[in-house]
């Protein structure tokens, strides 16, 4: 882990949906759906990603293979889209201490740290 993910964005069928295509699969053969923050409990990559996207303003998140679908207020996409691309691209860089990509591990290697924004469900 630690490889950066490449992301391209396309609009969804409605103005409140964006589809983020990645260069690597994030799930197995099952669709991961997170209708709200409370559903994103756990430490699987898609759960971590969903929490980060909810922290940036997502209203729902779905992940299937290499596609992340996010619903959010249409009038906020100009601000949220770049931040969400960044969160997806850097998902594995901050996935955990064991992977060597935690902020502490990166600092020890002399790499500048930019901690991810993540919210935790109550």
mmCIF file of N, CA and C in Angstrom, residues 19-119:
data_model
loop_
_atom_site.group_PDB
_atom_site.id
_atom_site.type_symbol
_atom_site.label_atom_id
_atom_site.label_comp_id
_atom_site.label_asym_id
_atom_site.label_seq_id
_atom_site.Cartn_x
_atom_site.Cartn_y
_atom_site.Cartn_z
ATOM 1 N N UNK A 19 -19.061 11.073 -10.385
ATOM 2 C CA UNK A 19 -18.512 9.730 -10.475
ATOM 3 C C UNK A 19 -16.997 9.859 -10.603
ATOM 4 N N UNK A 20 -16.293 9.231 -9.693
ATOM 5 C CA UNK A 20 -14.841 9.280 -9.658
ATOM 6 C C UNK A 20 -14.314 7.907 -10.095
ATOM 7 N N UNK A 21 -13.680 7.859 -11.250
ATOM 8 C CA UNK A 21 -13.095 6.621 -11.762
ATOM 9 C C UNK A 21 -11.633 6.563 -11.332
ATOM 10 N N UNK A 22 -11.213 5.419 -10.819
ATOM 11 C CA UNK A 22 -9.839 5.263 -10.351
ATOM 12 C C UNK A 22 -9.092 4.243 -11.196
ATOM 13 N N UNK A 23 -7.779 4.245 -11.084
ATOM 14 C CA UNK A 23 -6.955 3.310 -11.830
ATOM 15 C C UNK A 23 -6.724 1.998 -11.093
ATOM 16 N N UNK A 24 -7.400 1.795 -9.983
ATOM 17 C CA UNK A 24 -7.273 0.534 -9.248
ATOM 18 C C UNK A 24 -8.576 0.221 -8.534
ATOM 19 N N UNK A 25 -8.820 -1.034 -8.350
ATOM 20 C CA UNK A 25 -10.048 -1.480 -7.698
ATOM 21 C C UNK A 25 -9.965 -1.216 -6.194
ATOM 22 N N UNK A 26 -11.057 -0.732 -5.631
ATOM 23 C CA UNK A 26 -11.124 -0.460 -4.194
ATOM 24 C C UNK A 26 -11.989 -1.479 -3.465
ATOM 25 N N UNK A 27 -12.748 -2.282 -4.213
ATOM 26 C CA UNK A 27 -13.615 -3.304 -3.610
ATOM 27 C C UNK A 27 -13.435 -4.621 -4.343
ATOM 28 N N UNK A 28 -14.080 -5.634 -3.796
ATOM 29 C CA UNK A 28 -14.170 -6.908 -4.499
ATOM 30 C C UNK A 28 -15.349 -6.839 -5.453
ATOM 31 N N UNK A 29 -16.133 -7.891 -5.507
ATOM 32 C CA UNK A 29 -17.266 -7.966 -6.430
ATOM 33 C C UNK A 29 -18.570 -7.480 -5.799
ATOM 34 N N UNK A 30 -18.482 -6.795 -4.688
ATOM 35 C CA UNK A 30 -19.678 -6.318 -3.999
ATOM 36 C C UNK A 30 -19.721 -4.798 -4.001
ATOM 37 N N UNK A 31 -20.914 -4.247 -4.167
ATOM 38 C CA UNK A 31 -21.094 -2.800 -4.086
ATOM 39 C C UNK A 31 -21.120 -2.401 -2.613
ATOM 40 N N UNK A 32 -20.304 -1.429 -2.268
ATOM 41 C CA UNK A 32 -20.286 -0.905 -0.897
ATOM 42 C C UNK A 32 -21.096 0.383 -0.907
ATOM 43 N N UNK A 33 -22.165 0.432 -0.117
ATOM 44 C CA UNK A 33 -23.027 1.621 -0.067
ATOM 45 C C UNK A 33 -23.014 2.216 1.326
ATOM 46 N N UNK A 34 -22.866 3.526 1.357
ATOM 47 C CA UNK A 34 -22.859 4.273 2.606
ATOM 48 C C UNK A 34 -23.860 5.418 2.465
ATOM 49 N N UNK A 35 -25.102 5.192 2.902
ATOM 50 C CA UNK A 35 -26.117 6.227 2.765
ATOM 51 C C UNK A 35 -25.907 7.410 3.710
ATOM 52 N N UNK A 36 -25.084 7.194 4.746
ATOM 53 C CA UNK A 36 -24.789 8.252 5.704
ATOM 54 C C UNK A 36 -23.523 7.883 6.471
ATOM 55 N N UNK A 37 -23.038 8.809 7.258
ATOM 56 C CA UNK A 37 -21.811 8.607 8.026
ATOM 57 C C UNK A 37 -21.911 7.418 8.966
ATOM 58 N N UNK A 38 -23.067 7.210 9.569
ATOM 59 C CA UNK A 38 -23.234 6.124 10.539
ATOM 60 C C UNK A 38 -22.995 4.751 9.916
ATOM 61 N N UNK A 39 -23.162 4.633 8.615
ATOM 62 C CA UNK A 39 -22.965 3.350 7.933
ATOM 63 C C UNK A 39 -21.489 3.071 7.638
ATOM 64 N N UNK A 40 -20.637 4.064 7.765
ATOM 65 C CA UNK A 40 -19.223 3.926 7.402
ATOM 66 C C UNK A 40 -18.367 3.569 8.613
ATOM 67 N N UNK A 41 -18.733 2.489 9.287
ATOM 68 C CA UNK A 41 -18.030 2.061 10.489
ATOM 69 C C UNK A 41 -17.053 0.949 10.117
ATOM 70 N N UNK A 42 -15.827 1.059 10.565
ATOM 71 C CA UNK A 42 -14.837 0.024 10.312
ATOM 72 C C UNK A 42 -13.573 0.594 9.708
ATOM 73 N N UNK A 43 -12.627 -0.294 9.441
ATOM 74 C CA UNK A 43 -11.324 0.141 8.939
ATOM 75 C C UNK A 43 -10.992 -0.392 7.554
ATOM 76 N N UNK A 44 -11.983 -0.907 6.846
ATOM 77 C CA UNK A 44 -11.765 -1.310 5.461
ATOM 78 C C UNK A 44 -11.520 -0.044 4.630
ATOM 79 N N UNK A 45 -10.769 -0.147 3.544
ATOM 80 C CA UNK A 45 -10.462 1.053 2.752
ATOM 81 C C UNK A 45 -11.704 1.847 2.331
ATOM 82 N N UNK A 46 -12.775 1.166 1.923
ATOM 83 C CA UNK A 46 -13.962 1.908 1.493
ATOM 84 C C UNK A 46 -14.647 2.612 2.656
ATOM 85 N N UNK A 47 -14.574 2.043 3.839
ATOM 86 C CA UNK A 47 -15.168 2.689 5.014
ATOM 87 C C UNK A 47 -14.375 3.928 5.403
ATOM 88 N N UNK A 48 -13.064 3.808 5.359
ATOM 89 C CA UNK A 48 -12.192 4.961 5.645
ATOM 90 C C UNK A 48 -12.453 6.063 4.620
ATOM 91 N N UNK A 49 -12.494 5.686 3.344
ATOM 92 C CA UNK A 49 -12.744 6.663 2.288
ATOM 93 C C UNK A 49 -14.098 7.331 2.458
ATOM 94 N N UNK A 50 -15.131 6.552 2.732
ATOM 95 C CA UNK A 50 -16.469 7.122 2.908
ATOM 96 C C UNK A 50 -16.474 8.151 4.031
ATOM 97 N N UNK A 51 -15.839 7.850 5.157
ATOM 98 C CA UNK A 51 -15.794 8.818 6.264
ATOM 99 C C UNK A 51 -15.108 10.113 5.828
ATOM 100 N N UNK A 52 -14.033 9.979 5.075
ATOM 101 C CA UNK A 52 -13.329 11.177 4.610
ATOM 102 C C UNK A 52 -14.196 11.989 3.657
ATOM 103 N N UNK A 53 -14.925 11.308 2.773
ATOM 104 C CA UNK A 53 -15.796 12.018 1.835
ATOM 105 C C UNK A 53 -16.979 12.657 2.551
ATOM 106 N N UNK A 54 -17.535 11.991 3.555
ATOM 107 C CA UNK A 54 -18.609 12.614 4.347
ATOM 108 C C UNK A 54 -18.081 13.854 5.056
ATOM 109 N N UNK A 55 -16.848 13.799 5.526
ATOM 110 C CA UNK A 55 -16.237 14.953 6.172
ATOM 111 C C UNK A 55 -16.067 16.140 5.237
ATOM 112 N N UNK A 56 -16.039 15.858 3.945
ATOM 113 C CA UNK A 56 -15.907 16.922 2.944
ATOM 114 C C UNK A 56 -17.248 17.415 2.414
ATOM 115 N N UNK A 57 -18.354 16.776 2.844
ATOM 116 C CA UNK A 57 -19.678 17.241 2.441
ATOM 117 C C UNK A 57 -20.534 16.252 1.686
ATOM 118 N N UNK A 58 -20.066 15.019 1.489
ATOM 119 C CA UNK A 58 -20.882 14.014 0.801
ATOM 120 C C UNK A 58 -22.155 13.726 1.582
ATOM 121 N N UNK A 59 -23.213 13.413 0.856
ATOM 122 C CA UNK A 59 -24.474 13.006 1.477
ATOM 123 C C UNK A 59 -24.677 11.504 1.379
ATOM 124 N N UNK A 60 -24.069 10.861 0.388
ATOM 125 C CA UNK A 60 -24.040 9.408 0.269
ATOM 126 C C UNK A 60 -22.850 9.029 -0.600
ATOM 127 N N UNK A 61 -22.357 7.816 -0.372
ATOM 128 C CA UNK A 61 -21.177 7.330 -1.088
ATOM 129 C C UNK A 61 -21.422 5.881 -1.488
ATOM 130 N N UNK A 62 -21.053 5.549 -2.701
ATOM 131 C CA UNK A 62 -21.098 4.176 -3.168
ATOM 132 C C UNK A 62 -19.787 3.842 -3.839
ATOM 133 N N UNK A 63 -19.285 2.637 -3.589
ATOM 134 C CA UNK A 63 -18.021 2.225 -4.201
ATOM 135 C C UNK A 63 -18.210 0.833 -4.786
ATOM 136 N N UNK A 64 -17.830 0.686 -6.041
ATOM 137 C CA UNK A 64 -17.849 -0.619 -6.682
ATOM 138 C C UNK A 64 -16.633 -0.725 -7.583
ATOM 139 N N UNK A 65 -15.773 -1.636 -7.260
ATOM 140 C CA UNK A 65 -14.552 -1.869 -8.001
ATOM 141 C C UNK A 65 -13.730 -0.585 -8.068
ATOM 142 N N UNK A 66 -13.596 0.022 -9.240
ATOM 143 C CA UNK A 66 -12.763 1.219 -9.366
ATOM 144 C C UNK A 66 -13.590 2.497 -9.549
ATOM 145 N N UNK A 67 -14.858 2.461 -9.135
ATOM 146 C CA UNK A 67 -15.749 3.616 -9.297
ATOM 147 C C UNK A 67 -16.293 4.044 -7.935
ATOM 148 N N UNK A 68 -16.125 5.335 -7.637
ATOM 149 C CA UNK A 68 -16.677 5.918 -6.414
ATOM 150 C C UNK A 68 -17.752 6.913 -6.849
ATOM 151 N N UNK A 69 -18.976 6.690 -6.398
ATOM 152 C CA UNK A 69 -20.087 7.568 -6.739
ATOM 153 C C UNK A 69 -20.472 8.355 -5.496
ATOM 154 N N UNK A 70 -20.517 9.670 -5.633
ATOM 155 C CA UNK A 70 -20.794 10.529 -4.484
ATOM 156 C C UNK A 70 -21.963 11.446 -4.804
ATOM 157 N N UNK A 71 -22.879 11.534 -3.857
ATOM 158 C CA UNK A 71 -23.987 12.482 -3.948
ATOM 159 C C UNK A 71 -23.725 13.585 -2.935
ATOM 160 N N UNK A 72 -23.877 14.823 -3.381
ATOM 161 C CA UNK A 72 -23.653 15.993 -2.532
ATOM 162 C C UNK A 72 -24.436 17.160 -3.124
ATOM 163 N N UNK A 73 -24.623 18.231 -2.356
ATOM 164 C CA UNK A 73 -25.353 19.390 -2.883
ATOM 165 C C UNK A 73 -24.713 19.925 -4.165
ATOM 166 N N UNK A 74 -25.521 20.060 -5.206
ATOM 167 C CA UNK A 74 -25.025 20.479 -6.521
ATOM 168 C C UNK A 74 -24.290 21.815 -6.473
ATOM 169 N N UNK A 75 -24.748 22.731 -5.635
ATOM 170 C CA UNK A 75 -24.144 24.061 -5.588
ATOM 171 C C UNK A 75 -22.782 24.081 -4.878
ATOM 172 N N UNK A 76 -22.372 22.968 -4.291
ATOM 173 C CA UNK A 76 -21.091 22.915 -3.576
ATOM 174 C C UNK A 76 -20.002 22.147 -4.319
ATOM 175 N N UNK A 77 -20.332 21.578 -5.482
ATOM 176 C CA UNK A 77 -19.355 20.738 -6.183
ATOM 177 C C UNK A 77 -18.091 21.484 -6.590
ATOM 178 N N UNK A 78 -18.185 22.740 -6.921
ATOM 179 C CA UNK A 78 -16.974 23.455 -7.360
ATOM 180 C C UNK A 78 -15.905 23.469 -6.261
ATOM 181 N N UNK A 79 -16.325 23.513 -5.010
ATOM 182 C CA UNK A 79 -15.382 23.480 -3.887
ATOM 183 C C UNK A 79 -15.031 22.052 -3.475
ATOM 184 N N UNK A 80 -16.028 21.184 -3.487
ATOM 185 C CA UNK A 80 -15.829 19.830 -2.974
ATOM 186 C C UNK A 80 -15.087 18.903 -3.926
ATOM 187 N N UNK A 81 -15.307 19.040 -5.223
ATOM 188 C CA UNK A 81 -14.733 18.085 -6.175
ATOM 189 C C UNK A 81 -13.211 17.968 -6.063
ATOM 190 N N UNK A 82 -12.462 19.078 -6.064
ATOM 191 C CA UNK A 82 -10.998 18.937 -5.943
ATOM 192 C C UNK A 82 -10.582 18.284 -4.621
ATOM 193 N N UNK A 83 -11.263 18.607 -3.541
ATOM 194 C CA UNK A 83 -10.933 18.020 -2.240
ATOM 195 C C UNK A 83 -11.238 16.529 -2.222
ATOM 196 N N UNK A 84 -12.315 16.123 -2.880
ATOM 197 C CA UNK A 84 -12.656 14.705 -2.930
ATOM 198 C C UNK A 84 -11.692 13.931 -3.814
ATOM 199 N N UNK A 85 -11.279 14.530 -4.915
ATOM 200 C CA UNK A 85 -10.256 13.896 -5.758
ATOM 201 C C UNK A 85 -8.997 13.674 -4.931
ATOM 202 N N UNK A 86 -8.589 14.677 -4.186
ATOM 203 C CA UNK A 86 -7.400 14.576 -3.344
ATOM 204 C C UNK A 86 -7.555 13.474 -2.303
ATOM 205 N N UNK A 87 -8.722 13.382 -1.674
ATOM 206 C CA UNK A 87 -8.964 12.356 -0.654
ATOM 207 C C UNK A 87 -8.875 10.957 -1.249
ATOM 208 N N UNK A 88 -9.393 10.788 -2.451
ATOM 209 C CA UNK A 88 -9.339 9.473 -3.105
ATOM 210 C C UNK A 88 -7.903 9.158 -3.539
ATOM 211 N N UNK A 89 -7.246 10.125 -4.158
ATOM 212 C CA UNK A 89 -5.880 9.900 -4.645
ATOM 213 C C UNK A 89 -4.927 9.496 -3.531
ATOM 214 N N UNK A 90 -5.126 10.030 -2.349
ATOM 215 C CA UNK A 90 -4.196 9.800 -1.243
ATOM 216 C C UNK A 90 -4.738 8.817 -0.203
ATOM 217 N N UNK A 91 -5.765 8.063 -0.535
ATOM 218 C CA UNK A 91 -6.381 7.137 0.427
ATOM 219 C C UNK A 91 -5.355 6.217 1.067
ATOM 220 N N UNK A 92 -4.561 5.537 0.282
ATOM 221 C CA UNK A 92 -3.658 4.541 0.835
ATOM 222 C C UNK A 92 -2.410 5.129 1.461
ATOM 223 N N UNK A 93 -2.114 6.376 1.203
ATOM 224 C CA UNK A 93 -0.967 6.993 1.835
ATOM 225 C C UNK A 93 -1.183 7.161 3.331
ATOM 226 N N UNK A 94 -2.422 7.226 3.742
ATOM 227 C CA UNK A 94 -2.735 7.426 5.153
ATOM 228 C C UNK A 94 -3.595 6.290 5.682
ATOM 229 N N UNK A 95 -3.433 5.098 5.145
ATOM 230 C CA UNK A 95 -4.317 4.005 5.519
ATOM 231 C C UNK A 95 -3.970 3.407 6.868
ATOM 232 N N UNK A 96 -2.725 3.390 7.268
ATOM 233 C CA UNK A 96 -2.435 2.852 8.585
ATOM 234 C C UNK A 96 -0.956 2.741 8.890
ATOM 235 N N UNK A 97 -0.666 2.620 10.137
ATOM 236 C CA UNK A 97 0.707 2.503 10.621
ATOM 237 C C UNK A 97 1.391 1.280 10.032
ATOM 238 N N UNK A 98 0.645 0.157 9.939
ATOM 239 C CA UNK A 98 1.232 -1.071 9.437
ATOM 240 C C UNK A 98 1.704 -0.918 7.992
ATOM 241 N N UNK A 99 1.030 -0.094 7.222
ATOM 242 C CA UNK A 99 1.397 0.097 5.823
ATOM 243 C C UNK A 99 2.568 1.062 5.660
ATOM 244 N N UNK A 100 2.951 1.721 6.746
ATOM 245 C CA UNK A 100 4.063 2.649 6.676
ATOM 246 C C UNK A 100 3.705 4.004 6.097
ATOM 247 N N UNK A 101 2.413 4.291 6.005
ATOM 248 C CA UNK A 101 2.001 5.545 5.389
ATOM 249 C C UNK A 101 1.232 6.442 6.345
ATOM 250 N N UNK A 102 1.341 6.194 7.634
ATOM 251 C CA UNK A 102 0.697 7.081 8.590
ATOM 252 C C UNK A 102 1.463 8.403 8.628
ATOM 253 N N UNK A 103 0.857 9.463 9.157
ATOM 254 C CA UNK A 103 1.593 10.729 9.261
ATOM 255 C C UNK A 103 2.920 10.583 10.010
ATOM 256 N N UNK A 104 2.943 9.789 11.093
ATOM 257 C CA UNK A 104 4.188 9.623 11.860
ATOM 258 C C UNK A 104 5.256 8.917 11.028
ATOM 259 N N UNK A 105 4.851 7.895 10.271
ATOM 260 C CA UNK A 105 5.805 7.163 9.441
ATOM 261 C C UNK A 105 6.347 8.062 8.331
ATOM 262 N N UNK A 106 5.484 8.884 7.764
ATOM 263 C CA UNK A 106 5.920 9.787 6.690
ATOM 264 C C UNK A 106 6.886 10.839 7.228
ATOM 265 N N UNK A 107 6.604 11.384 8.408
ATOM 266 C CA UNK A 107 7.510 12.361 9.010
ATOM 267 C C UNK A 107 8.880 11.747 9.254
ATOM 268 N N UNK A 108 8.903 10.487 9.713
ATOM 269 C CA UNK A 108 10.167 9.803 9.983
ATOM 270 C C UNK A 108 10.995 9.638 8.708
ATOM 271 N N UNK A 109 10.330 9.562 7.565
ATOM 272 C CA UNK A 109 11.022 9.436 6.282
ATOM 273 C C UNK A 109 11.372 10.806 5.695
ATOM 274 N N UNK A 110 10.973 11.891 6.375
ATOM 275 C CA UNK A 110 11.253 13.231 5.885
ATOM 276 C C UNK A 110 10.271 13.722 4.844
ATOM 277 N N UNK A 111 9.105 13.081 4.772
ATOM 278 C CA UNK A 111 8.082 13.467 3.802
ATOM 279 C C UNK A 111 7.115 14.430 4.473
ATOM 280 N N UNK A 112 6.800 15.564 3.839
ATOM 281 C CA UNK A 112 5.849 16.503 4.440
ATOM 282 C C UNK A 112 4.500 15.825 4.711
ATOM 283 N N UNK A 113 3.922 16.136 5.842
ATOM 284 C CA UNK A 113 2.668 15.502 6.249
ATOM 285 C C UNK A 113 1.498 16.449 6.027
ATOM 286 N N UNK A 114 0.490 15.919 5.397
ATOM 287 C CA UNK A 114 -0.764 16.631 5.195
ATOM 288 C C UNK A 114 -1.837 15.658 5.641
ATOM 289 N N UNK A 115 -2.213 15.726 6.895
ATOM 290 C CA UNK A 115 -3.141 14.758 7.470
ATOM 291 C C UNK A 115 -4.502 14.832 6.793
ATOM 292 N N UNK A 116 -5.125 13.668 6.574
ATOM 293 C CA UNK A 116 -6.439 13.645 5.923
ATOM 294 C C UNK A 116 -7.533 14.141 6.850
ATOM 295 N N UNK A 117 -8.573 14.670 6.242
ATOM 296 C CA UNK A 117 -9.746 15.053 7.025
ATOM 297 C C UNK A 117 -10.636 13.834 7.099
ATOM 298 N N UNK A 118 -10.969 13.447 8.298
ATOM 299 C CA UNK A 118 -11.828 12.285 8.467
ATOM 300 C C UNK A 118 -12.720 12.524 9.683
ATOM 301 N N UNK A 119 -13.956 12.176 9.551
ATOM 302 C CA UNK A 119 -14.872 12.272 10.675
ATOM 303 C C UNK A 119 -15.152 10.875 11.178
#
